[in-house]
PDB file of C-alpha atoms in Angstrom:
ATOM      1  CA  GLY A   1      76.647  81.127  53.929  1.00 82.00           C
ATOM      2  CA  ASP A   2      79.699  80.295  55.978  1.00 86.00           C
ATOM      3  CA  SER A   3      79.129  79.564  59.661  1.00 91.00           C
ATOM      4  CA  VAL A   4      80.771  78.251  62.801  1.00 94.00           C
ATOM      5  CA  THR A   5      79.119  76.151  65.492  1.00 96.00           C
ATOM      6  CA  GLN A   6      80.782  75.572  68.824  1.00 95.00           C
ATOM      7  CA  MET A   7      79.711  73.819  71.976  1.00 90.00           C
ATOM      8  CA  GLU A   8      77.714  75.858  74.411  1.00 87.00           C
ATOM      9  CA  GLY A   9      79.078  76.707  77.786  1.00 87.00           C
ATOM     10  CA  PRO A  10      79.806  77.299  80.423  1.00 95.00           C
ATOM     11  CA  VAL A  11      82.312  74.515  80.738  1.00 96.00           C
ATOM     12  CA  THR A  12      83.566  73.970  84.277  1.00 97.00           C
ATOM     13  CA  LEU A  13      86.615  71.829  84.965  1.00 96.00           C
ATOM     14  CA  SER A  14      89.036  71.244  87.795  1.00 97.00           C
ATOM     15  CA  GLU A  15      92.643  72.307  87.441  1.00 97.00           C
ATOM     16  CA  GLU A  16      94.789  69.772  85.529  1.00 96.00           C
ATOM     17  CA  ALA A  17      91.764  68.271  83.781  1.00 97.00           C
ATOM     18  CA  PHE A  18      91.723  67.562  80.043  1.00 97.00           C
ATOM     19  CA  LEU A  19      89.858  70.104  77.943  1.00 97.00           C
ATOM     20  CA  THR A  20      87.998  69.732  74.667  1.00 97.00           C
ATOM     21  CA  ILE A  21      85.871  72.478  73.147  1.00 97.00           C
ATOM     22  CA  ASN A  22      84.150  71.304  69.998  1.00 97.00           C
ATOM     23  CA  CYS A  23      83.923  73.433  66.868  1.00 97.00           C
ATOM     24  CA  THR A  24      82.488  72.566  63.471  1.00 97.00           C
ATOM     25  CA  TYR A  25      82.157  74.765  60.440  1.00 95.00           C
ATOM     26  CA  THR A  26      80.290  75.182  57.188  1.00 93.00           C
ATOM     27  CA  ALA A  27      82.122  76.870  54.359  1.00 90.00           C
ATOM     28  CA  THR A  28      82.752  76.658  50.657  1.00 83.00           C
ATOM     29  CA  GLY A  29      86.257  75.790  49.613  1.00 82.00           C
ATOM     30  CA  TYR A  30      89.053  75.689  52.123  1.00 85.00           C
ATOM     31  CA  PRO A  31      88.741  78.326  54.825  1.00 90.00           C
ATOM     32  CA  SER A  32      91.356  79.244  57.389  1.00 91.00           C
ATOM     33  CA  LEU A  33      90.384  78.356  60.946  1.00 94.00           C
ATOM     34  CA  PHE A  34      91.137  80.135  64.199  1.00 95.00           C
ATOM     35  CA  TRP A  35      90.650  80.047  67.927  1.00 97.00           C
ATOM     36  CA  TYR A  36      90.467  83.392  69.676  1.00 96.00           C
ATOM     37  CA  VAL A  37      90.407  83.844  73.452  1.00 96.00           C
ATOM     38  CA  GLN A  38      88.973  86.639  75.568  1.00 93.00           C
ATOM     39  CA  TYR A  39      90.297  86.842  79.112  1.00 93.00           C
ATOM     40  CA  PRO A  40      88.251  88.755  81.669  1.00 89.00           C
ATOM     41  CA  GLY A  41      88.447  92.485  81.072  1.00 84.00           C
ATOM     42  CA  GLU A  42      90.549  92.146  77.936  1.00 86.00           C
ATOM     43  CA  GLY A  43      90.006  92.230  74.192  1.00 87.00           C
ATOM     44  CA  LEU A  44      89.929  89.158  71.995  1.00 91.00           C
ATOM     45  CA  GLN A  45      93.289  87.789  70.988  1.00 93.00           C
ATOM     46  CA  LEU A  46      94.375  85.101  68.587  1.00 93.00           C
ATOM     47  CA  LEU A  47      95.202  81.833  70.329  1.00 96.00           C
ATOM     48  CA  LEU A  48      96.040  79.627  67.348  1.00 96.00           C
ATOM     49  CA  LYS A  49      95.238  79.070  63.696  1.00 94.00           C
ATOM     50  CA  ALA A  50      95.420  76.544  60.858  1.00 94.00           C
ATOM     51  CA  THR A  51      95.242  77.420  57.208  1.00 90.00           C
ATOM     52  CA  LYS A  52      94.917  74.053  55.453  1.00 90.00           C
ATOM     53  CA  ALA A  53      93.623  70.563  56.029  1.00 92.00           C
ATOM     54  CA  ASP A  54      95.515  68.443  58.579  1.00 94.00           C
ATOM     55  CA  ASP A  55      97.415  71.471  59.881  1.00 95.00           C
ATOM     56  CA  LYS A  56      97.721  71.618  63.640  1.00 97.00           C
ATOM     57  CA  GLY A  57      97.748  74.968  65.367  1.00 96.00           C
ATOM     58  CA  SER A  58      99.254  75.191  68.841  1.00 97.00           C
ATOM     59  CA  ASN A  59      99.970  77.808  71.472  1.00 96.00           C
ATOM     60  CA  LYS A  60     100.185  77.969  75.281  1.00 95.00           C
ATOM     61  CA  GLY A  61      99.593  74.218  75.515  1.00 97.00           C
ATOM     62  CA  PHE A  62      96.422  74.393  73.421  1.00 98.00           C
ATOM     63  CA  GLU A  63      96.108  72.490  70.152  1.00 98.00           C
ATOM     64  CA  ALA A  64      93.571  72.204  67.348  1.00 98.00           C
ATOM     65  CA  THR A  65      93.737  70.154  64.141  1.00 98.00           C
ATOM     66  CA  TYR A  66      92.020  71.198  60.909  1.00 97.00           C
ATOM     67  CA  ARG A  67      89.888  68.176  59.944  1.00 96.00           C
ATOM     68  CA  LYS A  68      88.398  68.652  56.510  1.00 93.00           C
ATOM     69  CA  GLU A  69      86.635  65.285  56.473  1.00 94.00           C
ATOM     70  CA  THR A  70      84.648  66.142  59.592  1.00 95.00           C
ATOM     71  CA  THR A  71      84.698  69.946  59.061  1.00 95.00           C
ATOM     72  CA  SER A  72      85.963  70.347  62.601  1.00 97.00           C
ATOM     73  CA  PHE A  73      88.583  72.287  64.532  1.00 98.00           C
ATOM     74  CA  HIS A  74      88.258  71.137  68.139  1.00 98.00           C
ATOM     75  CA  LEU A  75      90.346  72.886  70.790  1.00 98.00           C
ATOM     76  CA  GLU A  76      92.214  70.684  73.272  1.00 98.00           C
ATOM     77  CA  LYS A  77      94.534  71.086  76.216  1.00 98.00           C
ATOM     78  CA  GLY A  78      95.963  68.267  78.256  1.00 96.00           C
ATOM     79  CA  SER A  79      96.065  69.997  81.638  1.00 96.00           C
ATOM     80  CA  VAL A  80      94.160  73.229  82.203  1.00 97.00           C
ATOM     81  CA  GLN A  81      95.084  75.912  84.702  1.00 97.00           C
ATOM     82  CA  VAL A  82      92.991  78.460  86.565  1.00 96.00           C
ATOM     83  CA  SER A  83      94.523  81.127  84.322  1.00 96.00           C
ATOM     84  CA  ASP A  84      92.877  79.471  81.295  1.00 97.00           C
ATOM     85  CA  SER A  85      89.485  80.679  82.497  1.00 97.00           C
ATOM     86  CA  ALA A  86      88.183  82.780  79.625  1.00 96.00           C
ATOM     87  CA  VAL A  87      85.767  82.789  76.690  1.00 96.00           C
ATOM     88  CA  TYR A  88      86.980  80.884  73.627  1.00 97.00           C
ATOM     89  CA  PHE A  89      85.771  81.680  70.108  1.00 97.00           C
ATOM     90  CA  CYS A  90      86.156  79.474  67.075  1.00 97.00           C
ATOM     91  CA  ALA A  91      86.328  81.407  63.816  1.00 95.00           C
ATOM     92  CA  LEU A  92      86.891  81.017  60.102  1.00 92.00           C
ATOM     93  CA  SER A  93      87.779  83.149  57.145  1.00 88.00           C
ATOM     94  CA  GLY A  94      87.338  82.383  53.499  1.00 78.00           C
ATOM     95  CA  MET A  95      89.947  81.817  50.869  1.00 68.00           C
ATOM     96  CA  ASN A  96      89.983  85.331  49.463  1.00 66.00           C
ATOM     97  CA  ARG A  97      92.185  88.111  50.754  1.00 60.00           C
ATOM     98  CA  ASP A  98      89.326  90.334  51.918  1.00 64.00           C
ATOM     99  CA  ASP A  99      87.072  87.602  53.291  1.00 72.00           C
ATOM    100  CA  LYS A 100      85.732  88.528  56.651  1.00 80.00           C
ATOM    101  CA  ILE A 101      86.299  86.481  59.773  1.00 88.00           C
ATOM    102  CA  ILE A 102      83.164  84.789  61.071  1.00 90.00           C
ATOM    103  CA  PHE A 103      83.006  83.912  64.756  1.00 93.00           C
ATOM    104  CA  GLY A 104      81.133  81.282  66.701  1.00 94.00           C
ATOM    105  CA  LYS A 105      79.086  82.230  69.754  1.00 94.00           C
ATOM    106  CA  GLY A 106      81.893  81.536  72.193  1.00 95.00           C
ATOM    107  CA  THR A 107      82.353  79.018  74.998  1.00 96.00           C
ATOM    108  CA  ARG A 108      82.954  80.232  78.524  1.00 96.00           C
ATOM    109  CA  LEU A 109      85.473  78.118  80.435  1.00 97.00           C
ATOM    110  CA  HIS A 110      85.739  78.090  84.233  1.00 96.00           C
ATOM    111  CA  ILE A 111      88.660  76.302  85.844  1.00 97.00           C
ATOM    112  CA  LEU A 112      88.335  75.524  89.531  1.00 96.00           C
ATOM    113  CA  PRO A 113      91.449  75.362  91.709  1.00 93.00           C
TER     114      PRO A 113
ATOM    115  CA  GLU B   1     103.368  96.802  72.776  1.00 67.00           C
ATOM    116  CA  ALA B   2     101.116  98.433  70.176  1.00 75.00           C
ATOM    117  CA  GLU B   3      97.429  98.263  70.898  1.00 91.00           C
ATOM    118  CA  VAL B   4      94.124  99.149  69.310  1.00 95.00           C
ATOM    119  CA  ALA B   5      92.645 102.080  71.202  1.00 96.00           C
ATOM    120  CA  GLN B   6      88.908 102.562  71.582  1.00 97.00           C
ATOM    121  CA  SER B   7      86.813 105.165  73.325  1.00 97.00           C
ATOM    122  CA  PRO B   8      84.655 105.520  75.242  1.00 97.00           C
ATOM    123  CA  ARG B   9      84.875 102.265  77.211  1.00 95.00           C
ATOM    124  CA  TYR B  10      81.312 102.673  78.419  1.00 96.00           C
ATOM    125  CA  LYS B  11      78.406 104.695  77.097  1.00 97.00           C
ATOM    126  CA  ILE B  12      74.900 104.959  78.474  1.00 97.00           C
ATOM    127  CA  THR B  13      72.357 106.791  76.385  1.00 96.00           C
ATOM    128  CA  GLU B  14      68.645 107.095  75.932  1.00 96.00           C
ATOM    129  CA  LYS B  15      66.931 105.785  72.849  1.00 95.00           C
ATOM    130  CA  SER B  16      66.719 108.193  69.946  1.00 96.00           C
ATOM    131  CA  GLN B  17      69.967 109.863  70.961  1.00 97.00           C
ATOM    132  CA  ALA B  18      73.117 109.840  68.847  1.00 97.00           C
ATOM    133  CA  VAL B  19      76.255 107.995  69.918  1.00 98.00           C
ATOM    134  CA  ALA B  20      79.717 107.766  68.455  1.00 98.00           C
ATOM    135  CA  PHE B  21      82.627 105.431  69.007  1.00 98.00           C
ATOM    136  CA  TRP B  22      86.224 106.043  68.065  1.00 98.00           C
ATOM    137  CA  CYS B  23      88.981 103.606  67.173  1.00 97.00           C
ATOM    138  CA  ASP B  24      92.693 104.079  66.578  1.00 97.00           C
ATOM    139  CA  PRO B  25      94.226 100.945  65.050  1.00 96.00           C
ATOM    140  CA  ILE B  26      97.774  99.725  65.378  1.00 94.00           C
ATOM    141  CA  SER B  27     100.069 101.901  63.320  1.00 93.00           C
ATOM    142  CA  GLY B  28     100.585 100.505  59.839  1.00 90.00           C
ATOM    143  CA  HIS B  29      97.523  98.276  59.880  1.00 92.00           C
ATOM    144  CA  ALA B  30      95.660  98.879  56.643  1.00 90.00           C
ATOM    145  CA  THR B  31      92.550  96.892  57.500  1.00 91.00           C
ATOM    146  CA  LEU B  32      90.140  98.037  60.183  1.00 94.00           C
ATOM    147  CA  TYR B  33      87.008  96.265  61.377  1.00 95.00           C
ATOM    148  CA  TRP B  34      84.032  97.189  63.496  1.00 97.00           C
ATOM    149  CA  TYR B  35      82.272  94.250  65.146  1.00 96.00           C
ATOM    150  CA  ARG B  36      79.195  94.172  67.365  1.00 97.00           C
ATOM    151  CA  GLN B  37      79.031  91.611  70.132  1.00 94.00           C
ATOM    152  CA  ILE B  38      75.702  91.047  71.827  1.00 93.00           C
ATOM    153  CA  LEU B  39      75.924  89.442  75.272  1.00 87.00           C
ATOM    154  CA  GLY B  40      76.352  85.692  74.926  1.00 84.00           C
ATOM    155  CA  GLN B  41      77.023  85.867  71.202  1.00 88.00           C
ATOM    156  CA  GLY B  42      80.100  85.960  69.037  1.00 90.00           C
ATOM    157  CA  PRO B  43      81.286  89.132  67.335  1.00 94.00           C
ATOM    158  CA  GLU B  44      79.377  90.057  64.182  1.00 94.00           C
ATOM    159  CA  LEU B  45      81.086  92.133  61.508  1.00 93.00           C
ATOM    160  CA  LEU B  46      79.473  95.502  60.878  1.00 96.00           C
ATOM    161  CA  VAL B  47      81.994  97.086  58.543  1.00 96.00           C
ATOM    162  CA  GLN B  48      85.462  96.401  57.170  1.00 93.00           C
ATOM    163  CA  PHE B  49      87.803  99.063  55.784  1.00 93.00           C
ATOM    164  CA  GLN B  50      90.842  98.649  53.616  1.00 91.00           C
ATOM    165  CA  ASP B  51      92.665 101.947  54.108  1.00 92.00           C
ATOM    166  CA  GLU B  52      89.883 104.520  53.694  1.00 92.00           C
ATOM    167  CA  SER B  53      87.645 102.345  51.507  1.00 93.00           C
ATOM    168  CA  VAL B  54      84.772 100.202  52.687  1.00 94.00           C
ATOM    169  CA  VAL B  55      85.317  96.549  51.756  1.00 90.00           C
ATOM    170  CA  ASP B  56      82.253  95.061  53.420  1.00 90.00           C
ATOM    171  CA  ASP B  57      79.325  96.810  55.082  1.00 94.00           C
ATOM    172  CA  SER B  58      76.673  94.286  54.187  1.00 92.00           C
ATOM    173  CA  GLN B  59      75.611  93.812  57.840  1.00 92.00           C
ATOM    174  CA  LEU B  60      75.659  97.501  58.775  1.00 95.00           C
ATOM    175  CA  PRO B  61      72.138  98.876  59.396  1.00 94.00           C
ATOM    176  CA  LYS B  62      72.647 101.843  57.152  1.00 93.00           C
ATOM    177  CA  ASP B  63      69.439 103.593  58.130  1.00 95.00           C
ATOM    178  CA  ARG B  64      70.946 104.395  61.519  1.00 97.00           C
ATOM    179  CA  PHE B  65      74.606 103.353  61.493  1.00 97.00           C
ATOM    180  CA  SER B  66      77.480 105.043  59.697  1.00 97.00           C
ATOM    181  CA  ALA B  67      81.212 104.512  59.739  1.00 97.00           C
ATOM    182  CA  GLU B  68      84.092 106.424  58.306  1.00 96.00           C
ATOM    183  CA  ARG B  69      87.842 106.226  58.100  1.00 95.00           C
ATOM    184  CA  LEU B  70      88.617 109.435  56.310  1.00 85.00           C
ATOM    185  CA  LYS B  71      92.416 109.375  56.252  1.00 88.00           C
ATOM    186  CA  GLY B  72      92.792 105.641  56.389  1.00 86.00           C
ATOM    187  CA  VAL B  73      93.936 105.705  60.001  1.00 92.00           C
ATOM    188  CA  ASP B  74      91.448 106.152  62.841  1.00 95.00           C
ATOM    189  CA  SER B  75      87.762 105.483  62.456  1.00 97.00           C
ATOM    190  CA  THR B  76      84.414 106.554  63.877  1.00 97.00           C
ATOM    191  CA  LEU B  77      81.247 104.491  64.160  1.00 98.00           C
ATOM    192  CA  LYS B  78      78.043 106.458  64.680  1.00 98.00           C
ATOM    193  CA  ILE B  79      74.527 105.425  65.608  1.00 97.00           C
ATOM    194  CA  GLN B  80      71.650 107.828  65.151  1.00 97.00           C
ATOM    195  CA  PRO B  81      69.088 107.354  66.519  1.00 96.00           C
ATOM    196  CA  ALA B  82      70.037 104.684  69.039  1.00 96.00           C
ATOM    197  CA  GLU B  83      67.496 101.939  69.737  1.00 96.00           C
ATOM    198  CA  LEU B  84      67.145  99.590  72.699  1.00 96.00           C
ATOM    199  CA  GLY B  85      68.377  96.679  70.587  1.00 95.00           C
ATOM    200  CA  ASP B  86      71.665  98.452  69.941  1.00 97.00           C
ATOM    201  CA  SER B  87      72.867  97.695  73.461  1.00 97.00           C
ATOM    202  CA  ALA B  88      76.017  95.652  72.913  1.00 96.00           C
ATOM    203  CA  MET B  89      79.801  95.726  72.947  1.00 95.00           C
ATOM    204  CA  TYR B  90      81.276  97.450  69.910  1.00 97.00           C
ATOM    205  CA  LEU B  91      84.672  96.036  69.048  1.00 96.00           C
ATOM    206  CA  CYS B  92      87.284  97.524  66.806  1.00 97.00           C
ATOM    207  CA  ALA B  93      90.028  95.394  65.322  1.00 95.00           C
ATOM    208  CA  SER B  94      92.859  95.935  62.895  1.00 93.00           C
ATOM    209  CA  SER B  95      95.142  93.780  60.832  1.00 90.00           C
ATOM    210  CA  LEU B  96      97.963  94.037  58.380  1.00 83.00           C
ATOM    211  CA  GLY B  97      95.683  92.441  55.788  1.00 71.00           C
ATOM    212  CA  GLY B  98      96.661  89.633  53.510  1.00 63.00           C
ATOM    213  CA  ASP B  99      95.876  86.084  54.528  1.00 57.00           C
ATOM    214  CA  THR B 100      97.338  85.921  58.031  1.00 61.00           C
ATOM    215  CA  GLY B 101      93.899  86.139  59.573  1.00 70.00           C
ATOM    216  CA  GLU B 102      95.228  87.636  62.792  1.00 83.00           C
ATOM    217  CA  LEU B 103      93.045  90.430  64.043  1.00 90.00           C
ATOM    218  CA  PHE B 104      94.137  92.664  66.904  1.00 92.00           C
ATOM    219  CA  PHE B 105      91.188  93.778  68.994  1.00 93.00           C
ATOM    220  CA  GLY B 106      90.667  96.747  71.235  1.00 94.00           C
ATOM    221  CA  GLU B 107      88.976  96.371  74.606  1.00 92.00           C
ATOM    222  CA  GLY B 108      85.662  97.458  73.175  1.00 95.00           C
ATOM    223  CA  SER B 109      83.031 100.097  73.864  1.00 97.00           C
ATOM    224  CA  ARG B 110      80.038  98.897  75.839  1.00 96.00           C
ATOM    225  CA  LEU B 111      76.811 100.655  74.876  1.00 97.00           C
ATOM    226  CA  THR B 112      73.685 100.612  76.999  1.00 97.00           C
ATOM    227  CA  VAL B 113      70.561 102.164  75.522  1.00 97.00           C
ATOM    228  CA  LEU B 114      67.810 102.989  78.022  1.00 95.00           C
TER     229      LEU B 114
END
């Protein structure tokens, strides 16, 4: 079945460092891909998405490119801030309208001032 | 800003007791989801509703879990009897449906079974 694998955390970086959180997927066809973020004490919220190969999703300085050839959707940010400390979830949904969204295990990010 | 409302935020119960969680989705959202998130894991779909109909409940342990969305608006998730392994965060989410893939999550209901 479809699945998402993301790098284990926690990831600890200093402020202004470059961030990469790896995500790879297994799916039939051409799924849509997402990154969700969960800030402390809050519910999950959509950070960015890409619906077809080579699409780049971006939001709040974060970017991820849908790479079909490597089945990857790595999350990147050029300069992280303390406020980026959160848990990040990679997710996918299938091609059909009612396909459920499948989440990875999440990666906890700590940014040190 | 519209939000998904869930209650209770926290629930502590003893095993074999019954528990219930309530969710009120964003107005107009036809699709409602219940996810379970075990500590250190990603959310796992328990049940998905389209209006009042169940679309997917393949991962719902039907011997003890039940979910309903009688009028296609708010929803209740029930566990009876609760087991130790049910301790988790229960997340409700809603969406407009279609292929946008954007789910709006509530803050969750944390269940501890003693």
